[in-house]
mmCIF file with all atom_site columns, C-alpha atoms in Angstrom:
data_model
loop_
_atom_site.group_PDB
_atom_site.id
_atom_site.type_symbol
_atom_site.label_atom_id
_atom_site.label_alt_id
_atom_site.label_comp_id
_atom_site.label_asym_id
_atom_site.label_entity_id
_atom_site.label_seq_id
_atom_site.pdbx_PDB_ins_code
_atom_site.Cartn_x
_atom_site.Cartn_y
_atom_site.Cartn_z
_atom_site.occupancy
_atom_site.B_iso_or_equiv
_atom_site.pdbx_formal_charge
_atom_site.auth_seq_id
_atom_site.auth_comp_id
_atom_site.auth_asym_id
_atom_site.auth_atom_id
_atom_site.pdbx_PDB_model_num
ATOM 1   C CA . UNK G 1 1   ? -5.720  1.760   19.811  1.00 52.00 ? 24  UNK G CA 1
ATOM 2   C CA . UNK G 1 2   ? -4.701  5.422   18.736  1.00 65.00 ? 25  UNK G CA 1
ATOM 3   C CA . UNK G 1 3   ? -2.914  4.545   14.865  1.00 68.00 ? 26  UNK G CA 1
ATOM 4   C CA . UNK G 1 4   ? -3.297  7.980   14.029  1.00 64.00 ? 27  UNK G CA 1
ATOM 5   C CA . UNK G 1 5   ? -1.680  9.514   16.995  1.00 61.00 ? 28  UNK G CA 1
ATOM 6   C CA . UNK G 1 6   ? 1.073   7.201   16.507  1.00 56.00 ? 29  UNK G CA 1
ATOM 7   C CA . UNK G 1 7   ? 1.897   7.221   12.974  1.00 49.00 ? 30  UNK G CA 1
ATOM 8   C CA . UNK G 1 8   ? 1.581   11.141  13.401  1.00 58.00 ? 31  UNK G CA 1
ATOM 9   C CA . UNK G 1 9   ? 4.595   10.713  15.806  1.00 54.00 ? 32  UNK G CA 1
ATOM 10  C CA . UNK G 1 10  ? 7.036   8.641   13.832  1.00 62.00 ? 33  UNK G CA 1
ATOM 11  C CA . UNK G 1 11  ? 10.382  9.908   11.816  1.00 59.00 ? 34  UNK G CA 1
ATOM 12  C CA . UNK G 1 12  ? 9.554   11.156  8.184   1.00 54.00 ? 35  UNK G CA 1
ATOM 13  C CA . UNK G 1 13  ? 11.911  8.491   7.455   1.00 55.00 ? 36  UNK G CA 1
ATOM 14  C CA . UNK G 1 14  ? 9.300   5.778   8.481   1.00 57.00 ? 37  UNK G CA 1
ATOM 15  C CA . UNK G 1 15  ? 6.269   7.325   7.230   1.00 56.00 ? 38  UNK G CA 1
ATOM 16  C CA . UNK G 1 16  ? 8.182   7.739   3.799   1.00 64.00 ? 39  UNK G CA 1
ATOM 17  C CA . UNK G 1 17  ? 7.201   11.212  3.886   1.00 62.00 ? 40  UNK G CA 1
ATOM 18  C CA . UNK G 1 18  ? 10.937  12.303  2.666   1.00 71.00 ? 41  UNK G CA 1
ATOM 19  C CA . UNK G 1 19  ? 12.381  10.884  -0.410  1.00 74.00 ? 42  UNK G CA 1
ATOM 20  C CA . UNK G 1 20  ? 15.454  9.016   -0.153  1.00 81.00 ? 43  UNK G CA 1
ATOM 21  C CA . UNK G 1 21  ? 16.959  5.602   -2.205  1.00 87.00 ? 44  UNK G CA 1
ATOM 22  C CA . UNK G 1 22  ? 14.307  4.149   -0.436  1.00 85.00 ? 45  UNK G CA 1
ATOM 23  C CA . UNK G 1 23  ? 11.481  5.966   -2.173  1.00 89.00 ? 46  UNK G CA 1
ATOM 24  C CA . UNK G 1 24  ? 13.754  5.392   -5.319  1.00 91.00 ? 47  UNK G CA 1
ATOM 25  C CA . UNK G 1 25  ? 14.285  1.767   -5.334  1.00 91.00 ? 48  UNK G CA 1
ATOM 26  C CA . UNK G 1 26  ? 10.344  1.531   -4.983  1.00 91.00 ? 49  UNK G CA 1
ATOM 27  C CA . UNK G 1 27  ? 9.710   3.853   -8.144  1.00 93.00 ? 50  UNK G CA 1
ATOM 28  C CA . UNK G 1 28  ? 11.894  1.616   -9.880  1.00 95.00 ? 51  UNK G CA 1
ATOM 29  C CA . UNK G 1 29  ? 10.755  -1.452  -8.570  1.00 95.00 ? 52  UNK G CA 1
ATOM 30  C CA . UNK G 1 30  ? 6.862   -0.579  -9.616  1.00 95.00 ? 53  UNK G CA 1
ATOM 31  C CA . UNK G 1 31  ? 7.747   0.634   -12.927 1.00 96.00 ? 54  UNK G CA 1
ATOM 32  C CA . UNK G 1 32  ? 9.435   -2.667  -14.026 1.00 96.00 ? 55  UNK G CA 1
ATOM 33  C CA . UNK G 1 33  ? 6.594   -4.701  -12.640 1.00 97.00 ? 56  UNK G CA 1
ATOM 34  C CA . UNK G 1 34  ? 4.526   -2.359  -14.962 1.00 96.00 ? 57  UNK G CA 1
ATOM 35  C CA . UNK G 1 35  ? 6.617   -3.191  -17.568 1.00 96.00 ? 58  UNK G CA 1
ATOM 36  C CA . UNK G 1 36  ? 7.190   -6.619  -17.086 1.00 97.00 ? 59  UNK G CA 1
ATOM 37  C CA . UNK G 1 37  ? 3.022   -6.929  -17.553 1.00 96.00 ? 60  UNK G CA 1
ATOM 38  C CA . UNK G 1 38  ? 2.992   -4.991  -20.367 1.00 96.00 ? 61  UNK G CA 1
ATOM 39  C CA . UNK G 1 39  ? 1.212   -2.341  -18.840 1.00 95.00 ? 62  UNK G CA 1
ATOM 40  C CA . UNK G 1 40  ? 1.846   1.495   -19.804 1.00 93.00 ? 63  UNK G CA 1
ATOM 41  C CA . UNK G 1 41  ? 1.212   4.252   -17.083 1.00 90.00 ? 64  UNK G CA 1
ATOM 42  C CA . UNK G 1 42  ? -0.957  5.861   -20.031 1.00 90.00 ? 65  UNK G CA 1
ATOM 43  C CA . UNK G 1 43  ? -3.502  3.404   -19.329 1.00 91.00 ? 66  UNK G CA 1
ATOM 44  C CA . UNK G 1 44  ? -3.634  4.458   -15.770 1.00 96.00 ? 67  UNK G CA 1
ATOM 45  C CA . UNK G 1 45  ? -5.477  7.345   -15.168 1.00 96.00 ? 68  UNK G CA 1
ATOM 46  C CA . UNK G 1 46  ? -7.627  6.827   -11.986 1.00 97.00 ? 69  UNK G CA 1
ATOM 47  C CA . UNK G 1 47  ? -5.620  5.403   -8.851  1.00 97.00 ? 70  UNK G CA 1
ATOM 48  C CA . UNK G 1 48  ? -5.853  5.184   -5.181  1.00 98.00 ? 71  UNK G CA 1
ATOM 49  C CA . UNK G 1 49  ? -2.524  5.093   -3.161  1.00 97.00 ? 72  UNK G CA 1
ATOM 50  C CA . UNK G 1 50  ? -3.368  3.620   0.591   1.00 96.00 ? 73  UNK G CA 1
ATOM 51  C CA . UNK G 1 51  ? -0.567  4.391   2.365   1.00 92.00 ? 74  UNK G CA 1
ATOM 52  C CA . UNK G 1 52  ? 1.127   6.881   0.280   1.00 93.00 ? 75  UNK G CA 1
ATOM 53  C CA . UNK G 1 53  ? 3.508   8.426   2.249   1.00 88.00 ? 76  UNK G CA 1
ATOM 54  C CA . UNK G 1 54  ? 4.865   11.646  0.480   1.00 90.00 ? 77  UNK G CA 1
ATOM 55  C CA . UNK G 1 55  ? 3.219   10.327  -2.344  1.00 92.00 ? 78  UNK G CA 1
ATOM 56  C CA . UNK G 1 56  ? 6.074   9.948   -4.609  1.00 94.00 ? 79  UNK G CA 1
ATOM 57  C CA . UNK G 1 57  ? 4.738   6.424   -6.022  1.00 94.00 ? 80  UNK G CA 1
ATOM 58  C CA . UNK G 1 58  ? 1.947   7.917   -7.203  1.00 95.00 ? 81  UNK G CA 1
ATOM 59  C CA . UNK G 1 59  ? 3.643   11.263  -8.514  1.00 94.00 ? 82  UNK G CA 1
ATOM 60  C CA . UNK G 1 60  ? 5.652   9.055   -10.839 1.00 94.00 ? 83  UNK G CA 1
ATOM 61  C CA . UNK G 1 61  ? 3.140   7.786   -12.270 1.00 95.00 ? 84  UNK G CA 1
ATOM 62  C CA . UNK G 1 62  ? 0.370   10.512  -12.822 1.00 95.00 ? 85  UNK G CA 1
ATOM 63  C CA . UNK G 1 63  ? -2.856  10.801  -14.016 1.00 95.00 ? 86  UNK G CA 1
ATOM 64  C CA . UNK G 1 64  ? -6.346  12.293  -14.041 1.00 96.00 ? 87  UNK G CA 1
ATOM 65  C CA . UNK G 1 65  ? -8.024  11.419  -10.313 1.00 96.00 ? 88  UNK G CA 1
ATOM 66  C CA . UNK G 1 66  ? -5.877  10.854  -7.284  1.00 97.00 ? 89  UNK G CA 1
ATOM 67  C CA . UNK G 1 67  ? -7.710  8.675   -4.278  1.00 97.00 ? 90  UNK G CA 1
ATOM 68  C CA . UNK G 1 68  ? -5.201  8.878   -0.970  1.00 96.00 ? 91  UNK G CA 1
ATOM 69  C CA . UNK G 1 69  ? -5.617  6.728   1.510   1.00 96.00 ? 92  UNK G CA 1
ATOM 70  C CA . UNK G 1 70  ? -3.879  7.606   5.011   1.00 92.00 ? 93  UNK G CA 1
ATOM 71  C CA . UNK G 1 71  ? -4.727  8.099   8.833   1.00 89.00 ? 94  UNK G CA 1
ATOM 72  C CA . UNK G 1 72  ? -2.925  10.734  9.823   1.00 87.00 ? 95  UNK G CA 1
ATOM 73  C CA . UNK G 1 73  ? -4.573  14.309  8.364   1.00 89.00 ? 96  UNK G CA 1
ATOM 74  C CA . UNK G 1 74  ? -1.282  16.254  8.617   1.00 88.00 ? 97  UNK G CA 1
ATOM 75  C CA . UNK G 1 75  ? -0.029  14.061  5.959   1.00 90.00 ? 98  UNK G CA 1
ATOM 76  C CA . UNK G 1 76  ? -2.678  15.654  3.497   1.00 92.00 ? 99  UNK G CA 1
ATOM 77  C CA . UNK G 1 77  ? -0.955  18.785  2.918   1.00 93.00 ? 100 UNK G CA 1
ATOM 78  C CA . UNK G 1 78  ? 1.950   17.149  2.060   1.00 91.00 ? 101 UNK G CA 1
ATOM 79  C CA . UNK G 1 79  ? 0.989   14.742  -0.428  1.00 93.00 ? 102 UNK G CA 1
ATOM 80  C CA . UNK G 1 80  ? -1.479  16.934  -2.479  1.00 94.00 ? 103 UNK G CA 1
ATOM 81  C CA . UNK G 1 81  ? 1.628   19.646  -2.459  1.00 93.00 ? 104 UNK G CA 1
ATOM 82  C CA . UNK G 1 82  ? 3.712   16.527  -3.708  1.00 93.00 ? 105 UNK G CA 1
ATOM 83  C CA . UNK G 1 83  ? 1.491   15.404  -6.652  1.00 93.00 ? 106 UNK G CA 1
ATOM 84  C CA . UNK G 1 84  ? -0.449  18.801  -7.764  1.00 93.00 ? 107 UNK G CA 1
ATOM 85  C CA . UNK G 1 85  ? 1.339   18.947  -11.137 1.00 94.00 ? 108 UNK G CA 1
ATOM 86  C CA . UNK G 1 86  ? 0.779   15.267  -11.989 1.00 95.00 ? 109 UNK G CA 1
ATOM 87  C CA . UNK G 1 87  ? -2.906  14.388  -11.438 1.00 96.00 ? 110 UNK G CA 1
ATOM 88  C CA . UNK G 1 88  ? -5.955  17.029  -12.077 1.00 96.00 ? 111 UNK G CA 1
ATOM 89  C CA . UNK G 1 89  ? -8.054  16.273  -9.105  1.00 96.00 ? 112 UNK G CA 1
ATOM 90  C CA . UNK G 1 90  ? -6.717  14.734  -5.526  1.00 96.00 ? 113 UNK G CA 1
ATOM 91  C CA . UNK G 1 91  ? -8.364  13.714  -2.785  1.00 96.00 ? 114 UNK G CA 1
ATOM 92  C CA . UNK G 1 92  ? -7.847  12.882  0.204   1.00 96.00 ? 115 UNK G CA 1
ATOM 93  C CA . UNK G 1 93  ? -9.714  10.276  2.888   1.00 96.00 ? 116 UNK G CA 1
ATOM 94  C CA . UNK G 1 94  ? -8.310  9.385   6.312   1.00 93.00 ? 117 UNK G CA 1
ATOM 95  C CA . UNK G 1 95  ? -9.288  6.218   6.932   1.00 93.00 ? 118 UNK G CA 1
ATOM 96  C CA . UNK G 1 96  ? -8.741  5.454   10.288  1.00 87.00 ? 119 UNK G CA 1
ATOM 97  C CA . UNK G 1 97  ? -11.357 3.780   12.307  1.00 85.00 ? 120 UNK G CA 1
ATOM 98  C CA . UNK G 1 98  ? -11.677 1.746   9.183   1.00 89.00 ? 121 UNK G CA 1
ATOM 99  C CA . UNK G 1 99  ? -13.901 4.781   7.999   1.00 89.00 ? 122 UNK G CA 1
ATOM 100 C CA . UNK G 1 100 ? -13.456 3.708   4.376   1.00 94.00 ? 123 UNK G CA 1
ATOM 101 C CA . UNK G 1 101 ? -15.871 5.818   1.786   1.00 94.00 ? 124 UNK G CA 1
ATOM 102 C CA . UNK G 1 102 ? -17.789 4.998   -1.401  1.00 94.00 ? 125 UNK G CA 1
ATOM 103 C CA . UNK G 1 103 ? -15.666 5.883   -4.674  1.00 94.00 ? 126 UNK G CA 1
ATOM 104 C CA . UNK G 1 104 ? -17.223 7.894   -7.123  1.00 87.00 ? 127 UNK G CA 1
ATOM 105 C CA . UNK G 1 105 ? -14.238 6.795   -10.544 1.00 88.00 ? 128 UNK G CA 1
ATOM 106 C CA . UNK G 1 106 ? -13.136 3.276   -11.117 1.00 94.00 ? 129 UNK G CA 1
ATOM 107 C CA . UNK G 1 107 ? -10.259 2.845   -9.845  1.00 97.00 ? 130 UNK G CA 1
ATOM 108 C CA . UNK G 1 108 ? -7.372  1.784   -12.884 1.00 97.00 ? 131 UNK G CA 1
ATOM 109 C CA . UNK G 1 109 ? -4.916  0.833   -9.858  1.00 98.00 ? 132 UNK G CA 1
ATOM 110 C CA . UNK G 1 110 ? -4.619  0.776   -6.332  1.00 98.00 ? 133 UNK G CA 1
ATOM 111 C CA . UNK G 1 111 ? -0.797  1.315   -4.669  1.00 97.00 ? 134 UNK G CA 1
ATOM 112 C CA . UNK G 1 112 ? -0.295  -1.103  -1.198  1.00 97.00 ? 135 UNK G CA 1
ATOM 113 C CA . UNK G 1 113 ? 3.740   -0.427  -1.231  1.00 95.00 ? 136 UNK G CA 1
ATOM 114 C CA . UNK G 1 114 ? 5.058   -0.885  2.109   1.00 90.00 ? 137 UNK G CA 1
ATOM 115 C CA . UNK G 1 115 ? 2.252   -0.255  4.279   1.00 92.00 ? 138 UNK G CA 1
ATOM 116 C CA . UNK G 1 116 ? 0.071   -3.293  4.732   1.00 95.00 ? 139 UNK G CA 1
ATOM 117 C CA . UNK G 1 117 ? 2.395   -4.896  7.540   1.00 92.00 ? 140 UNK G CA 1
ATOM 118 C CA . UNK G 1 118 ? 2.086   -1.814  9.135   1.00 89.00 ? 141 UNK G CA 1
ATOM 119 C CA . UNK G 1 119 ? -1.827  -2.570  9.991   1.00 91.00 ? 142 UNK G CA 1
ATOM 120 C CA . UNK G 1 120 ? -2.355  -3.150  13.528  1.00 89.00 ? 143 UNK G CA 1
ATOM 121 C CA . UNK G 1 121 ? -4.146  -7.104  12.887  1.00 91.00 ? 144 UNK G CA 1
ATOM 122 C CA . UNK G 1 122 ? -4.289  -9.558  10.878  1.00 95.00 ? 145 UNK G CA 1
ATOM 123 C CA . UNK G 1 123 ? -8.215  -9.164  10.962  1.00 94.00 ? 146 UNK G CA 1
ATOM 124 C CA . UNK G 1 124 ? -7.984  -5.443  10.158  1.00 93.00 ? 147 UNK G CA 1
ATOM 125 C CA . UNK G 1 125 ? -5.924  -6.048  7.522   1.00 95.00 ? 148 UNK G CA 1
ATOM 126 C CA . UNK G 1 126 ? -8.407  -8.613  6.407   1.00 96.00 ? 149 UNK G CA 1
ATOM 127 C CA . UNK G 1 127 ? -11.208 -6.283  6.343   1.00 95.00 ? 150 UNK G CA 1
ATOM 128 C CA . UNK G 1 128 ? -9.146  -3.157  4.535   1.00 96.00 ? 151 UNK G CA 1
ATOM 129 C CA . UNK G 1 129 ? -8.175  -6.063  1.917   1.00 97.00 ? 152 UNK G CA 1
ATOM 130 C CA . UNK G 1 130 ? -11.848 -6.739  1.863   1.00 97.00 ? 153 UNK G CA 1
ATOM 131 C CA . UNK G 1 131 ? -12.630 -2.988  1.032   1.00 96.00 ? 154 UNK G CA 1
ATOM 132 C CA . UNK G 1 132 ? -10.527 -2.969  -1.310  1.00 97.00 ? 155 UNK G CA 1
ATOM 133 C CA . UNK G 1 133 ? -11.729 -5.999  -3.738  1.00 97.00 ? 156 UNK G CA 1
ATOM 134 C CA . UNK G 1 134 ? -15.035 -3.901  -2.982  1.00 96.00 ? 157 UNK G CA 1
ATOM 135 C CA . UNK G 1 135 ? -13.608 -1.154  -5.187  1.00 97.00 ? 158 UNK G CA 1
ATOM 136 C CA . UNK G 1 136 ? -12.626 -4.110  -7.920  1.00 97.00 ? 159 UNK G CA 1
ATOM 137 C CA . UNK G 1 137 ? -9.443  -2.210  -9.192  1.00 98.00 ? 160 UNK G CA 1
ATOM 138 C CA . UNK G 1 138 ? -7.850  -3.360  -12.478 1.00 97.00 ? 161 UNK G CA 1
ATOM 139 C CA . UNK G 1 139 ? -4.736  -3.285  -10.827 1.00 98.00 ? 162 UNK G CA 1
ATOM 140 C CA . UNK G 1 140 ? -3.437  -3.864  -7.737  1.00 98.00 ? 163 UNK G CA 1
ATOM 141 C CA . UNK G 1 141 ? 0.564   -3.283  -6.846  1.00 98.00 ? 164 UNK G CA 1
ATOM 142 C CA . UNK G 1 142 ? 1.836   -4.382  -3.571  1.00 97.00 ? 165 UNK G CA 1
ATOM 143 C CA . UNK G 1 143 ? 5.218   -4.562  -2.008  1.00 95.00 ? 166 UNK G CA 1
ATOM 144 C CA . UNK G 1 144 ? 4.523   -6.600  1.520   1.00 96.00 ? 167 UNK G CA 1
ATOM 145 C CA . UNK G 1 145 ? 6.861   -8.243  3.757   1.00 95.00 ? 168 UNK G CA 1
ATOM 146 C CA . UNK G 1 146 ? 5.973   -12.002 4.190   1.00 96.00 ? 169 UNK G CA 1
ATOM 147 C CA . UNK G 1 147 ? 6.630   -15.084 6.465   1.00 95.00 ? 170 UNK G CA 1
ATOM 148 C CA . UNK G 1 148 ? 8.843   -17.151 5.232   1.00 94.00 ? 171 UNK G CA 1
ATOM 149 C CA . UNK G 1 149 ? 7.447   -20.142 7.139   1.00 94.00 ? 172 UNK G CA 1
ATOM 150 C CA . UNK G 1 150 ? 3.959   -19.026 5.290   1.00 94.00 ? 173 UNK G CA 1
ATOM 151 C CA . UNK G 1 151 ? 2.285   -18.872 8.555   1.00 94.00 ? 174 UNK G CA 1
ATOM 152 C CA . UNK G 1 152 ? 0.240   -15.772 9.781   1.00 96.00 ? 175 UNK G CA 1
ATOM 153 C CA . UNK G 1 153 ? 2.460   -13.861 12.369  1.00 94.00 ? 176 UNK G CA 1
ATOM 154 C CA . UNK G 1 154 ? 1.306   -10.269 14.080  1.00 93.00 ? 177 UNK G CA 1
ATOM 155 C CA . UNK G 1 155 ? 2.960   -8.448  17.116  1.00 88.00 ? 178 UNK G CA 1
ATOM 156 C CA . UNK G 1 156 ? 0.860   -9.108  20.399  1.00 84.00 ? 179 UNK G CA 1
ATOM 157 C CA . UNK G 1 157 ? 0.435   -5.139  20.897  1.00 79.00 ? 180 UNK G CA 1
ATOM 158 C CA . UNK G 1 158 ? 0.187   -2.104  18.815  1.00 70.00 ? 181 UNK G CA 1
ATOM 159 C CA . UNK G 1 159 ? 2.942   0.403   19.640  1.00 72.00 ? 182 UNK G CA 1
ATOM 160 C CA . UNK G 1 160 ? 5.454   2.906   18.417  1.00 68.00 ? 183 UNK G CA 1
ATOM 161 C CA . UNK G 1 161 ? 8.253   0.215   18.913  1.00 71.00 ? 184 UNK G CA 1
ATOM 162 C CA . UNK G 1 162 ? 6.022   -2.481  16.794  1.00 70.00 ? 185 UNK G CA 1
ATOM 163 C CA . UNK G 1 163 ? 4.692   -0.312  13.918  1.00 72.00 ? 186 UNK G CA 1
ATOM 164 C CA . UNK G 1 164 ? 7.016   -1.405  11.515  1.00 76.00 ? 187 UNK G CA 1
ATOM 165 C CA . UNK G 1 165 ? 5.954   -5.250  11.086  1.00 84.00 ? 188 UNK G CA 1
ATOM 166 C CA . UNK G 1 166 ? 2.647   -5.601  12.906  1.00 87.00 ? 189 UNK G CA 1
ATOM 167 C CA . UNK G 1 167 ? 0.828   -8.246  10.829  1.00 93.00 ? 190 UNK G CA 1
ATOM 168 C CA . UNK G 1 168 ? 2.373   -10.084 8.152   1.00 95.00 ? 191 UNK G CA 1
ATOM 169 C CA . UNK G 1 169 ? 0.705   -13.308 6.311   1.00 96.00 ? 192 UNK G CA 1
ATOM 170 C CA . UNK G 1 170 ? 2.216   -15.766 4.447   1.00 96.00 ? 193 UNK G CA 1
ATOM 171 C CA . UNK G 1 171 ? 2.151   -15.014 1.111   1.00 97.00 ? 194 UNK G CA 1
ATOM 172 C CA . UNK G 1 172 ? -0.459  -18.174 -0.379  1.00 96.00 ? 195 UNK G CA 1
ATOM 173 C CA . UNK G 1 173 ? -2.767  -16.934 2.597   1.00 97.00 ? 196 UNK G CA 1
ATOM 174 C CA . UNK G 1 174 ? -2.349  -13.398 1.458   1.00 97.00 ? 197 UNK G CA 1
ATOM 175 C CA . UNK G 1 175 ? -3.363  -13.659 -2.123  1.00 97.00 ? 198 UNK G CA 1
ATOM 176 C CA . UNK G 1 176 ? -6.195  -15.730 -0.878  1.00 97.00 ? 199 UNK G CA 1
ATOM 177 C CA . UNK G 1 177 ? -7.602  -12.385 0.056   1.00 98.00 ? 200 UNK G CA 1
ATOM 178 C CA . UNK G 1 178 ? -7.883  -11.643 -3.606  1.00 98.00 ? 201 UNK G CA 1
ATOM 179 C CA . UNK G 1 179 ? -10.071 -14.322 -5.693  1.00 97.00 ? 202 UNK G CA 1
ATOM 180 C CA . UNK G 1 180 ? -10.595 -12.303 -8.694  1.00 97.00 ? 203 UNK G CA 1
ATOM 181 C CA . UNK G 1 181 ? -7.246  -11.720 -9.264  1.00 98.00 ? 204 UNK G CA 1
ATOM 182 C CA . UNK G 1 182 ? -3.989  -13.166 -10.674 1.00 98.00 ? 205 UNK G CA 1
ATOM 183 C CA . UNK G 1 183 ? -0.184  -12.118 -10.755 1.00 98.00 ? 206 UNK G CA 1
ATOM 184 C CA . UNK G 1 184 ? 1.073   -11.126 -13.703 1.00 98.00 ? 207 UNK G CA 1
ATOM 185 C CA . UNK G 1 185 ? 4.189   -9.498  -12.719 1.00 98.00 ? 208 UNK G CA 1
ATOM 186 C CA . UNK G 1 186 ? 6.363   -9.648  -9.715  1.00 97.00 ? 209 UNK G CA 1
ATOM 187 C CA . UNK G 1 187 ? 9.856   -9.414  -8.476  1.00 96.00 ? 210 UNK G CA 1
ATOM 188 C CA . UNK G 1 188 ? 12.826  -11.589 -6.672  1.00 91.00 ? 211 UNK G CA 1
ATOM 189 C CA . UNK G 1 189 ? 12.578  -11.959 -3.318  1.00 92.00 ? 212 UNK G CA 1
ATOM 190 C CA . UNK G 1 190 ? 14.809  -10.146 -0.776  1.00 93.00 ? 213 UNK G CA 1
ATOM 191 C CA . UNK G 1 191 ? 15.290  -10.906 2.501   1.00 91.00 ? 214 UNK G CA 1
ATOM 192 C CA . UNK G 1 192 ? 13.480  -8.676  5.103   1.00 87.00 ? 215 UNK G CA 1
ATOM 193 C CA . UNK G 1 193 ? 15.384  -6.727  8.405   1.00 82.00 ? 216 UNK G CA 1
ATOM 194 C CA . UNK G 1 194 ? 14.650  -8.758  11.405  1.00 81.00 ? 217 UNK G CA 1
ATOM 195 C CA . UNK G 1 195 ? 13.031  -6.166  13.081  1.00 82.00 ? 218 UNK G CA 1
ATOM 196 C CA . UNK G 1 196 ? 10.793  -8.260  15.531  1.00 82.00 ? 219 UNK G CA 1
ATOM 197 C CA . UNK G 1 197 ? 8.966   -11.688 14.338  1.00 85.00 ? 220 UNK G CA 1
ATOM 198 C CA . UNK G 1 198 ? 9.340   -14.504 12.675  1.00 90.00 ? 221 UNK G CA 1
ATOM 199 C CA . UNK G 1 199 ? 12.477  -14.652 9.513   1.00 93.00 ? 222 UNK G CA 1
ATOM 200 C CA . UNK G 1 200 ? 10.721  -12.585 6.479   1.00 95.00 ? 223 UNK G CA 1
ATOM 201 C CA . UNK G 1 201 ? 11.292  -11.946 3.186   1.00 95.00 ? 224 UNK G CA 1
ATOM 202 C CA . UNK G 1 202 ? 10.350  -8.749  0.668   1.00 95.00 ? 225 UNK G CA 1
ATOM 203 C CA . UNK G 1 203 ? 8.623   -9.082  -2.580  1.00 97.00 ? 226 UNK G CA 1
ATOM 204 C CA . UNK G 1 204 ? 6.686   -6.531  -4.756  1.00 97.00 ? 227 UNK G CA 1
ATOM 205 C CA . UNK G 1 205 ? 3.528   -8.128  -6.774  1.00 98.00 ? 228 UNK G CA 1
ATOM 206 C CA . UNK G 1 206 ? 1.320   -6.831  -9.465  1.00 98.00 ? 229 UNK G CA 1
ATOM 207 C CA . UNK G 1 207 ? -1.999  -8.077  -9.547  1.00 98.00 ? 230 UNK G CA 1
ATOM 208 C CA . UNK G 1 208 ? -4.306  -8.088  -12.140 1.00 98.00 ? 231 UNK G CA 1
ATOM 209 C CA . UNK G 1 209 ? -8.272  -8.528  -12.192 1.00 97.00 ? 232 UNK G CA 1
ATOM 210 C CA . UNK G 1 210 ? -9.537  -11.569 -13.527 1.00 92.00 ? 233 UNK G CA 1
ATOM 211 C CA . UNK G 1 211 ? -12.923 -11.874 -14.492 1.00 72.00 ? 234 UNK G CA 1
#
């Protein structure tokens, strides 16, 4: 399984490289969650964006350290050009191979928009998700696609023409992945493109550490 050589293949479009009302209506979504929990971006100054695309999540919101997250190393020069006036130090990890490094700065919130279903397994995505409670954020934002039968679905192989819904949980199982955490904000529900799988739906979730 090459991820990198085919995510390094796909459209801009796809890879959310290029801004667009996509990108938009995701900026938008995130900062209402944010306020919705009473949460101001000045309390987020250390953040790790896994999946980041262009990056434009994370440009919106700024800060002092920058963590990206991605598998495909073209991507890098892109991104850091994207955010290099809205966070003093980026770097970047690729993080295929599930080659996922120690973090030096706590980690104030970790970005998951749109890329989890993208994961070639369900077990990969349970060991990233794993990694990631490792770094204990003390905030987690994800926008996933989920089942709306709330069963665990993923494609049988992973190719260019499955890339955009590989895995997808339902959502109970999902935030079983997180035990330390609760929601305290999220969004309506919106049905999700029947692209291949089972009927899904859209939702955007902030998550908060609870100790």
């Amino acid at each position: 399984m090459n991820e990198s050589k085919i995510w390094s293949s796909t459209t801009d479009l796809n890879a959310h490289l290029s801004f667009g009302k996509h990108i938009e209506k995701n900026i938008s979504i995130l900062h209402s969650l944010f306020q919705d929990a009473g949460l101001s971006r000045d309390k987020v100054r250390n953040v790790l964006d896994w999946g980041p695309g262009g990056c434009w999540i994370s440009k919106s919101i700024g800060g002092e350290n920058l963590i990206l997250f991605d598998i495909v190393d073209k991507h890098e020069k892109i991104q850091k050009h994207n955010c290099k006036n809205s966070f003093e130090k980026i770097k970047f990890y690729n993080v295929s191979n599930e080659n996922y490094p120690n973090l030096e700065n706590k980690i104030d919130l970790a970005i998951l928009f749109s890329v989890v279903y993208h994961m070639p397994s369900i077990v990969y995505v349970e060991n990233a998700m794993k990694k990631l409670n490792d770094y204990c954020p003390k905030y987690i934002a994800i926008r996933n696609v989920f089942t709306q039968n709330e069963i665990n679905w993923q494609a049988e192989t992973f190719s260019k023409k499955n890339i955009l819904r590989m895995s997808v949980f339902g959502k109970n199982n999902f935030l079983q992945l997180f035990p330390n955490y609760k929601i305290v904000a999220q969004n309506t529900k919106s049905i999700a493109p029947q692209i291949n799988g089972p009927d899904c739906y859209v939702q955007s979730l902030l998550l908060k550490f609870d100790s």
